[in-house]
XYZ file of C-alpha atoms in Angstrom:
626
model
C 3.726 72.751 -153.269
C 1.786 70.506 -155.889
C 4.899 69.625 -157.849
C 8.867 69.732 -158.483
C 10.987 71.487 -160.834
C 12.733 69.495 -163.257
C 16.427 70.586 -163.884
C 18.061 69.493 -167.239
C 21.692 68.613 -166.972
C 23.476 69.837 -169.804
C 27.307 69.077 -170.464
C 28.065 72.582 -171.912
C 26.526 76.212 -170.835
C 23.557 76.956 -172.994
C 20.517 78.983 -172.432
C 17.837 77.621 -171.271
C 14.369 77.722 -169.482
C 12.155 74.851 -167.624
C 8.437 75.887 -166.979
C 6.822 74.205 -164.069
C 3.239 73.645 -163.210
C 1.166 76.375 -161.848
C 0.470 74.720 -158.834
C 3.773 74.038 -157.792
C 4.080 78.204 -156.948
C 0.758 78.597 -155.522
C 2.365 80.145 -152.220
C 5.758 81.683 -153.674
C 4.699 85.474 -152.918
C 3.830 84.803 -149.634
C 6.730 82.558 -148.800
C 9.407 85.040 -150.240
C 7.827 88.103 -148.392
C 7.814 86.112 -145.184
C 11.560 85.414 -145.791
C 10.782 81.573 -145.172
C 11.719 79.819 -148.448
C 12.798 80.728 -151.959
C 11.548 78.804 -155.166
C 12.352 74.963 -154.770
C 15.007 73.459 -156.899
C 14.694 69.491 -157.162
C 17.508 68.319 -159.201
C 16.161 64.622 -159.268
C 13.528 63.477 -161.379
C 9.784 64.151 -160.951
C 9.178 60.865 -159.693
C 11.997 60.728 -157.391
C 9.807 61.241 -154.245
C 6.100 60.139 -155.086
C 4.429 57.121 -154.074
C 4.072 53.969 -156.048
C 0.942 53.450 -157.391
C 1.047 50.226 -155.465
C 1.171 51.723 -152.390
C -1.519 54.037 -153.117
C -3.994 51.166 -154.428
C -3.770 49.681 -150.817
C -5.604 52.758 -149.389
C -8.227 52.757 -152.146
C -11.593 50.858 -150.904
C -13.025 48.004 -153.004
C -16.995 47.860 -153.114
C -19.387 47.214 -156.119
C -20.444 50.307 -158.499
C -23.145 51.819 -156.956
C -26.404 52.333 -159.512
C -26.102 55.283 -161.844
C -29.419 56.251 -160.980
C -29.606 60.435 -161.020
C -26.343 60.915 -163.032
C -26.064 63.380 -165.539
C -23.001 65.227 -166.693
C -24.709 68.595 -165.373
C -24.427 67.348 -161.742
C -20.342 68.107 -162.551
C -21.070 71.592 -163.005
C -20.290 74.032 -166.384
C -17.979 72.225 -168.881
C -14.421 73.287 -168.751
C -15.018 75.756 -166.125
C -11.784 77.903 -164.898
C -11.045 76.475 -161.374
C -7.661 78.044 -160.902
C -9.104 81.320 -161.719
C -5.795 81.997 -164.755
C -8.801 83.349 -166.952
C -8.636 80.609 -169.340
C -10.904 77.581 -169.476
C -9.907 73.934 -168.242
C -9.771 72.673 -171.849
C -6.858 75.279 -172.981
C -4.909 74.747 -170.254
C -4.860 71.110 -170.774
C -4.108 71.432 -174.363
C -1.477 74.035 -173.742
C 0.276 71.831 -171.072
C 0.289 68.812 -173.229
C 0.994 70.247 -176.573
C 4.288 71.751 -174.828
C 6.516 73.536 -176.798
C 4.582 73.114 -180.258
C 1.394 74.758 -178.813
C 0.493 78.082 -180.814
C -2.037 80.510 -179.553
C -5.011 81.428 -181.531
C -4.415 85.475 -182.441
C -5.132 87.960 -179.781
C -5.866 85.594 -177.336
C -3.378 84.724 -174.707
C -5.625 81.545 -173.662
C -7.052 79.217 -177.013
C -4.742 77.005 -178.332
C -4.969 77.123 -181.922
C -2.735 74.426 -183.040
C 0.160 72.149 -182.351
C 0.972 68.169 -181.847
C 0.625 65.939 -179.196
C 1.507 62.310 -177.936
C -1.820 60.484 -177.510
C -1.875 59.424 -173.938
C -3.149 56.139 -174.449
C -1.063 55.164 -177.462
C 1.947 57.339 -177.882
C 1.444 58.074 -181.453
C 2.368 61.650 -182.851
C -1.344 63.572 -183.250
C -1.401 66.622 -185.059
C -4.026 69.310 -183.391
C -5.607 72.245 -184.923
C -8.518 74.218 -183.308
C -10.246 74.693 -186.856
C -10.656 70.981 -187.452
C -10.609 69.253 -183.589
C -11.850 66.000 -184.858
C -9.164 63.842 -184.037
C -8.201 65.100 -180.661
C -10.042 64.458 -177.174
C -8.956 65.802 -173.529
C -10.164 62.803 -171.414
C -11.060 62.213 -167.940
C -8.967 59.120 -166.550
C -11.553 58.377 -164.085
C -15.194 59.462 -165.882
C -17.563 61.591 -164.457
C -20.025 58.279 -164.792
C -17.368 56.075 -162.796
C -17.048 58.810 -160.202
C -21.142 59.019 -159.765
C -21.014 55.419 -159.370
C -17.782 55.217 -156.860
C -18.973 57.983 -154.706
C -19.134 61.426 -156.254
C -23.116 61.322 -155.557
C -22.916 62.374 -152.274
C -20.059 65.153 -152.703
C -20.871 68.993 -152.989
C -21.434 70.746 -156.143
C -18.216 72.226 -155.617
C -16.092 68.986 -155.411
C -17.902 67.797 -158.292
C -16.621 70.668 -160.585
C -13.090 70.401 -159.141
C -12.972 66.580 -159.980
C -14.005 67.347 -163.346
C -11.763 69.887 -164.160
C -9.035 68.668 -162.197
C -5.481 68.563 -164.288
C -4.596 64.945 -162.414
C -7.971 63.357 -164.299
C -7.163 65.072 -167.506
C -5.274 63.904 -170.809
C -5.206 64.595 -174.256
C -5.451 61.782 -176.622
C -6.641 60.571 -180.070
C -10.453 60.826 -180.285
C -10.470 57.098 -182.013
C -8.944 55.678 -178.871
C -11.118 57.511 -176.351
C -14.215 56.471 -178.236
C -13.463 52.566 -177.874
C -12.503 53.457 -174.272
C -16.124 54.657 -173.465
C -16.814 54.736 -169.928
C -15.390 51.231 -169.668
C -12.942 51.055 -166.352
C -9.610 49.051 -166.097
C -11.191 45.918 -165.980
C -12.539 45.836 -169.268
C -10.175 48.474 -171.116
C -6.609 49.785 -170.828
C -3.929 50.734 -173.516
C -2.443 48.201 -175.694
C 1.005 47.974 -174.501
C 2.624 47.631 -171.223
C 4.119 50.820 -170.652
C 0.838 52.558 -171.149
C -0.901 50.261 -169.059
C 1.116 51.300 -166.174
C 0.647 55.140 -166.444
C -2.964 54.598 -167.490
C -3.733 52.257 -164.212
C -1.164 54.811 -162.082
C -3.427 57.626 -162.967
C -6.349 56.126 -162.216
C -5.410 54.869 -158.663
C -4.085 58.378 -158.253
C -7.191 60.059 -159.147
C -9.337 57.563 -156.936
C -7.294 57.979 -153.873
C -7.279 61.669 -153.776
C -10.868 61.827 -154.250
C -11.915 59.043 -152.059
C -13.437 57.001 -154.784
C -13.694 53.365 -154.512
C -12.668 50.793 -157.265
C -14.381 47.049 -158.281
C -12.571 43.937 -157.325
C -12.433 43.160 -160.734
C -10.471 46.334 -161.526
C -8.336 45.881 -158.334
C -7.667 42.889 -159.871
C -6.757 44.807 -162.989
C -4.660 46.916 -161.337
C -2.568 44.411 -159.630
C -1.527 42.271 -162.505
C -0.615 45.418 -164.803
C 1.293 46.446 -161.910
C 3.230 43.702 -161.583
C 4.744 43.904 -164.500
C 5.736 47.881 -163.244
C 6.127 47.540 -159.568
C 8.091 50.886 -159.054
C 5.462 53.045 -161.292
C 4.861 56.326 -159.392
C 1.402 57.744 -158.670
C 1.342 61.341 -160.111
C 0.076 63.619 -157.596
C -0.412 67.699 -157.858
C -3.898 68.861 -159.830
C -6.462 70.842 -158.324
C -6.902 71.820 -154.717
C -9.856 70.173 -153.064
C -12.208 72.194 -151.062
C -11.959 72.639 -147.232
C -14.628 71.760 -144.945
C -16.612 74.536 -144.428
C -15.426 76.524 -141.231
C -11.902 75.565 -141.252
C -9.044 78.021 -141.879
C -6.508 77.441 -144.828
C -3.641 75.895 -143.315
C -1.152 78.618 -142.534
C -2.965 81.200 -144.020
C -2.109 83.356 -146.844
C 0.064 86.594 -147.592
C 0.426 88.287 -150.616
C 3.385 90.680 -151.704
C 2.960 93.809 -149.837
C 0.348 92.596 -147.168
C 2.365 92.842 -144.236
C 4.318 96.459 -144.889
C 4.151 97.797 -141.411
C 2.632 101.341 -140.264
C 4.628 104.209 -140.864
C 6.742 104.363 -137.779
C 6.661 100.679 -136.507
C 9.680 99.091 -135.928
C 10.347 96.338 -138.311
C 12.823 93.255 -137.853
C 15.433 92.530 -141.053
C 15.774 89.615 -142.519
C 18.834 87.789 -141.009
C 21.707 88.019 -143.077
C 25.042 86.557 -143.199
C 27.873 88.932 -141.607
C 30.951 87.963 -143.543
C 31.136 86.385 -146.637
C 31.820 86.906 -150.407
C 29.532 88.628 -152.633
C 28.085 86.853 -155.758
C 30.552 86.092 -158.499
C 33.706 86.683 -157.008
C 35.490 88.084 -153.865
C 35.224 90.353 -151.302
C 31.878 91.418 -149.644
C 28.486 90.963 -150.685
C 25.076 91.517 -149.227
C 24.774 91.764 -145.848
C 28.542 91.665 -145.549
C 30.363 94.405 -143.482
C 33.499 95.621 -144.729
C 36.501 94.520 -143.177
C 38.768 97.720 -142.969
C 41.653 97.809 -145.383
C 39.562 95.264 -147.694
C 37.859 96.234 -150.705
C 34.403 95.147 -151.864
C 33.621 94.528 -155.483
C 33.989 97.847 -157.409
C 34.293 99.702 -154.033
C 37.054 102.634 -154.253
C 40.877 102.014 -153.576
C 40.126 98.247 -155.671
C 41.575 98.279 -159.257
C 39.482 99.670 -161.637
C 37.121 97.413 -163.605
C 38.383 97.016 -167.024
C 35.010 97.302 -167.706
C 31.834 94.580 -168.276
C 33.307 91.948 -169.780
C 30.241 89.838 -171.858
C 30.246 86.452 -171.818
C 29.877 83.984 -174.436
C 26.548 83.565 -175.956
C 26.793 79.909 -175.698
C 23.845 77.720 -176.745
C 22.318 80.093 -178.797
C 21.507 77.108 -180.861
C 19.874 73.910 -179.701
C 22.167 71.088 -179.145
C 22.391 69.228 -182.556
C 20.304 65.642 -182.443
C 18.889 66.467 -179.171
C 15.139 65.709 -178.586
C 13.836 68.437 -176.762
C 10.881 66.917 -175.988
C 12.075 64.473 -173.852
C 12.789 66.076 -170.886
C 9.290 66.651 -170.049
C 6.047 64.234 -169.972
C 2.495 64.642 -169.281
C 3.201 63.396 -165.214
C 5.021 65.942 -164.472
C 1.663 68.390 -165.210
C 3.103 71.266 -166.595
C 3.357 73.105 -169.636
C 6.015 70.892 -171.862
C 8.204 74.305 -173.102
C 11.844 73.443 -173.375
C 13.074 76.610 -175.279
C 16.806 76.432 -176.001
C 17.730 79.943 -177.230
C 17.292 83.735 -176.328
C 14.218 83.778 -179.092
C 12.858 81.102 -177.490
C 12.869 82.638 -174.087
C 11.150 86.021 -175.250
C 8.264 83.614 -176.970
C 8.049 81.848 -173.337
C 7.327 85.282 -171.673
C 4.822 86.127 -174.248
C 3.687 82.610 -173.482
C 3.954 82.884 -169.944
C 0.079 82.427 -167.954
C -0.530 82.419 -164.323
C 1.812 79.815 -162.799
C 4.644 79.547 -165.492
C 7.706 79.205 -164.080
C 11.121 80.032 -166.255
C 14.222 78.621 -164.826
C 17.410 79.756 -166.496
C 20.523 77.927 -166.578
C 24.239 80.120 -166.710
C 24.783 82.179 -169.823
C 23.993 85.268 -171.523
C 20.606 86.014 -172.582
C 21.026 89.137 -174.729
C 17.626 90.705 -174.590
C 15.352 93.628 -173.361
C 13.096 91.222 -172.070
C 9.207 92.069 -171.382
C 7.070 90.365 -168.896
C 3.206 91.475 -169.802
C 1.146 89.008 -168.706
C 0.097 88.651 -165.338
C 0.135 85.709 -162.862
C -2.435 86.158 -160.047
C -1.740 85.874 -156.325
C -1.819 82.290 -156.091
C -0.189 81.508 -158.793
C 2.515 84.255 -160.321
C 4.554 83.935 -163.205
C 8.015 83.144 -161.923
C 11.653 83.825 -163.290
C 14.202 82.278 -161.867
C 17.829 81.203 -162.163
C 21.619 81.135 -160.598
C 23.662 84.147 -160.334
C 25.334 83.762 -163.401
C 22.414 83.790 -166.030
C 22.886 87.269 -167.224
C 19.898 89.133 -168.882
C 20.993 92.259 -170.766
C 20.055 94.244 -173.377
C 23.551 94.760 -174.931
C 24.753 98.151 -173.555
C 24.895 100.588 -171.295
C 23.763 103.650 -173.379
C 20.177 101.816 -174.292
C 17.710 99.343 -173.184
C 16.332 97.699 -169.888
C 17.390 94.045 -169.063
C 13.808 93.489 -167.723
C 10.837 95.304 -168.485
C 7.752 93.883 -166.425
C 4.332 95.204 -166.762
C 2.154 92.361 -165.764
C 1.419 91.880 -161.858
C 1.920 89.358 -159.587
C 5.631 88.061 -161.099
C 8.555 86.770 -159.148
C 11.755 87.447 -160.344
C 14.485 85.359 -158.393
C 18.345 85.062 -158.333
C 19.279 86.013 -161.744
C 21.536 89.058 -162.910
C 20.770 92.020 -165.000
C 23.945 93.933 -166.070
C 25.200 95.862 -169.407
C 21.940 97.937 -169.850
C 20.658 101.566 -169.352
C 18.311 100.870 -167.008
C 18.444 97.153 -164.994
C 15.011 96.281 -163.662
C 11.870 98.534 -165.037
C 8.048 98.038 -162.926
C 5.416 100.209 -165.033
C 1.783 99.523 -163.311
C 2.791 96.120 -161.656
C 0.818 94.781 -158.670
C 2.403 92.793 -156.459
C 5.753 91.557 -158.086
C 8.693 90.691 -156.152
C 12.426 90.989 -157.054
C 14.274 88.533 -154.964
C 18.095 87.718 -154.275
C 18.842 89.096 -157.752
C 22.203 90.998 -158.690
C 21.963 94.321 -160.832
C 25.204 95.661 -162.303
C 27.087 97.685 -164.463
C 23.793 100.053 -165.615
C 23.912 103.327 -167.556
C 21.228 104.843 -165.578
C 19.114 103.511 -162.354
C 19.427 100.075 -161.090
C 15.594 99.135 -160.577
C 12.620 101.506 -160.851
C 9.169 101.301 -159.616
C 7.378 103.532 -161.801
C 3.804 104.517 -163.490
C 1.488 103.240 -160.365
C 3.495 99.963 -159.300
C 2.392 99.174 -156.010
C 2.832 96.547 -153.031
C 5.654 95.149 -155.041
C 9.064 93.889 -153.069
C 12.823 93.906 -153.667
C 14.455 92.090 -151.048
C 17.592 90.670 -150.623
C 19.509 91.515 -154.003
C 22.711 93.280 -155.106
C 22.553 96.529 -156.536
C 25.511 97.944 -157.798
C 27.985 99.935 -160.366
C 24.946 102.101 -161.260
C 25.344 105.393 -163.289
C 28.121 104.184 -165.520
C 26.601 106.461 -168.704
C 25.045 108.908 -166.743
C 26.013 109.573 -162.979
C 23.145 112.068 -161.908
C 20.313 109.032 -162.907
C 22.702 106.616 -161.605
C 19.972 105.644 -158.584
C 19.662 102.344 -157.406
C 16.418 102.254 -156.698
C 14.076 104.880 -158.050
C 10.149 105.099 -156.692
C 7.815 106.950 -158.705
C 8.205 109.916 -160.882
C 9.653 113.411 -160.703
C 7.048 116.106 -160.620
C 8.107 117.113 -163.806
C 7.714 113.842 -165.213
C 3.988 113.184 -163.876
C 2.680 113.908 -167.081
C 4.317 111.658 -168.974
C 3.766 108.847 -166.149
C -0.089 109.700 -165.523
C -1.438 111.541 -168.318
C -1.681 114.623 -166.097
C 0.707 117.119 -164.678
C -1.188 117.383 -161.636
C -1.725 113.555 -161.122
C 1.586 112.055 -159.195
C 2.532 108.927 -159.911
C 1.614 106.627 -157.135
C 4.025 103.903 -157.096
C 2.735 103.155 -153.393
C 3.283 100.325 -150.426
C 6.252 99.431 -151.779
C 8.835 97.076 -149.730
C 12.604 97.492 -150.026
C 14.492 95.141 -147.733
C 17.607 93.502 -146.811
C 19.583 94.749 -149.945
C 23.063 95.785 -150.493
C 23.471 98.925 -152.253
C 26.884 99.916 -153.638
C 28.856 102.139 -155.814
C 25.452 103.879 -157.173
C 26.601 107.493 -158.154
C 23.124 108.928 -157.464
C 20.959 108.206 -154.378
C 20.854 104.117 -153.052
C 17.505 104.753 -153.032
C 15.504 107.835 -154.464
C 11.833 108.469 -153.465
C 9.673 110.806 -155.328
C 6.912 113.126 -154.611
C 3.464 111.784 -154.789
C 4.409 108.033 -153.384
C 3.403 106.971 -150.003
C 3.247 103.816 -147.763
C 6.451 102.441 -148.472
C 8.910 100.360 -145.989
C 13.239 100.841 -146.805
C 14.166 98.892 -143.955
C 17.542 96.539 -143.219
C 19.711 97.768 -146.087
C 23.008 98.226 -146.398
C 24.721 100.851 -148.264
C 28.400 100.920 -149.598
C 29.884 103.999 -151.506
C 26.175 104.867 -152.180
C 25.039 108.385 -153.671
C 28.461 109.603 -153.663
C 28.990 111.685 -157.009
C 27.204 114.981 -156.358
C 25.795 114.955 -160.105
C 21.954 116.074 -159.803
C 22.495 116.541 -156.288
C 23.308 113.160 -155.453
C 25.094 113.265 -151.707
C 22.701 110.309 -149.582
C 21.709 107.118 -148.971
C 18.332 107.803 -149.471
C 16.552 110.909 -150.815
C 13.146 110.869 -149.349
C 10.132 113.122 -150.876
C 7.674 110.968 -150.473
C 4.835 111.014 -147.329
C 4.203 108.015 -145.247
C 6.983 105.795 -145.829
C 9.033 104.095 -143.084
C 13.034 104.018 -143.147
C 14.235 101.654 -140.281
C 17.663 99.762 -139.326
C 19.935 101.136 -142.731
C 23.370 100.848 -142.261
C 26.408 101.681 -143.945
C 29.586 103.592 -145.269
C 29.719 107.512 -144.787
C 32.375 108.395 -147.175
C 31.671 111.074 -149.759
C 28.164 111.614 -148.597
C 26.681 114.914 -146.946
C 23.565 112.731 -144.982
C 22.425 109.063 -144.622
C 18.919 109.830 -145.095
C 17.417 113.192 -146.892
C 13.906 114.224 -146.390
C 13.206 116.749 -149.223
C 9.785 119.240 -149.193
C 9.439 119.819 -152.683
C 7.538 122.533 -154.716
C 5.634 123.048 -157.871
C 8.717 124.007 -160.368
C 8.522 127.703 -162.175
C 7.254 125.557 -165.192
C 4.033 125.060 -163.663
C 0.914 127.508 -163.743
C 1.504 131.067 -161.981
C -1.418 129.643 -159.188
C 0.331 126.573 -158.470
C 4.351 127.155 -159.047
C 6.398 127.638 -156.134
C 3.512 126.010 -153.403
C 4.411 122.868 -151.692
C 3.112 119.546 -153.268
C 0.779 118.239 -150.987
C 2.328 115.386 -149.062
C 5.840 115.535 -149.944
C 8.396 115.040 -147.340
C 5.700 114.654 -144.756
C 4.974 112.188 -142.207
C 7.627 110.097 -142.370
C 9.550 108.231 -139.676
C 13.261 107.583 -139.828
C 14.929 105.507 -137.186
C 17.686 102.822 -136.585
C 20.512 104.753 -139.237
C 23.966 103.425 -138.337
C 27.403 104.079 -139.841
C 29.469 101.016 -139.998
C 33.027 102.850 -140.847
C 32.604 105.672 -137.527
C 32.183 108.767 -140.429
C 31.616 112.144 -139.740
C 28.614 112.618 -141.669
C 25.059 113.449 -140.946
C 22.645 110.247 -140.466
C 19.484 112.713 -141.205
C 18.491 116.363 -142.558
C 15.606 117.719 -143.921
C 15.347 119.929 -146.659
C 13.098 122.658 -148.324
C 13.578 123.052 -151.744
C 14.385 125.953 -153.600
C 11.382 127.147 -156.247
C 12.877 126.207 -159.298
C 14.303 122.857 -158.338
C 12.838 119.997 -160.362
C 14.288 116.755 -158.413
């Protein structure tokens, strides 16, 4: 990974978001899916583990400059090429990074930075940037392309030269006047005026030269040594663009994306290891992966004292801390967007401005917001929203609103809580999104809904409980697709199903849901439900809710699920659904193609020795519009 998260220590609870470099999360979806790691959290400063510039300098070769013969800027490819495939050119990527929270995008653009302010890397002076009057601003290469050509780049491939010219490690935003004075001079003949700026400057030059195998001259190394004598612990920055691999070499470890490892229907799936005992998130009792102890009560389970209702935590930190300079927590060397939102409204702005690789890290507190993430990441650079269990998103009441609404693709949501909303998480048309280790609780209707063609997305290791607070018949823990009567609303055509296919529901605890724990609708196919624990799920009887899992789709694999039998008729029910009487006569009462067909169910067990059925198959009556 390319860079650490920076966590800001605060003296009191407040709502906060930190953004991390795109490169730092390149493999997050694959790693989450494999169950190997989560999004890393590093509480130490960004430089803590970085080698010093002195150490890196020892690895840089010393030679005389080669001739400049043959050099042109065109040798380094298209100017400001989009090498990270985020659909934005490199120059705007760097402006977005360096202007940070002051950056304002142009109308109707998710890429072009219209205005803002920054601290010049060379002088530290604050410069105001405007796209309409850009003459005072430059994005400079710390090691220029001409210097690179004369110290090794002449022999590179065109691809490597293109990457070098657009590598964020080598790019800084500066005032144009100082940039012009520097020109193509190396550090032996030009460096910033102050010691601190010189230390940062030479450290970055050394890092770039070492990364690309460029050499330095004897005169420049002498300057490096003299400057670093004043800052011997100056870290060498790391990260930036990935270098091209040698032809024919496989990528280390390979890459996968959410949903790539979905097993074929009927195949055996080994669920991720989960703890067998322990306390539930945020309190005592039984939590995800736990087995209820006889005589004990899990949080919110029947037999425990009734909950007094959701207690809304105080909205602390709704205003920035007085006198705090919110720009000092981030530096250019962290190679990241410098957003530092301090309020719910700033969180919304961060979500609106999210681009591939943006990471938003919440600290404990209540975010009273119907948060929408409409931007998309990429398989290699997802958008990440993460935080601890006591970072809570809420719409403000169980009667209306969705806690988190995702219409973009390649989004990772990790660790946080969604509570006190009509719907917890709603995904519409999302591809490759991962919900990992979240809690969804005290919800009016369903907890998590995969809808409107959401495909190859994942819900894993999460705790979904206490749903259906306002409408018990619609209180599913997880809902996949749309009922036939809602197809037109989802797809625009009442004969076209909602193809929310290939989704993975794995290793979750689904508890105290008034309707089914998982309700898979007709028209969906190819998904997997495995290794989940159902505790008092699907018990209300409202809207025919009497099972853990209702399976009306086709080609689903349902394996190794377990839980309690109290209050249900069956653990798993497969339904063959007919077109309802409200449909045209030529199709009404005929079977919906594929509904209830070719599903594989195995390994279902009760943990309480209950008398309910493990499996049943239902052929629904014609009037049934489930």
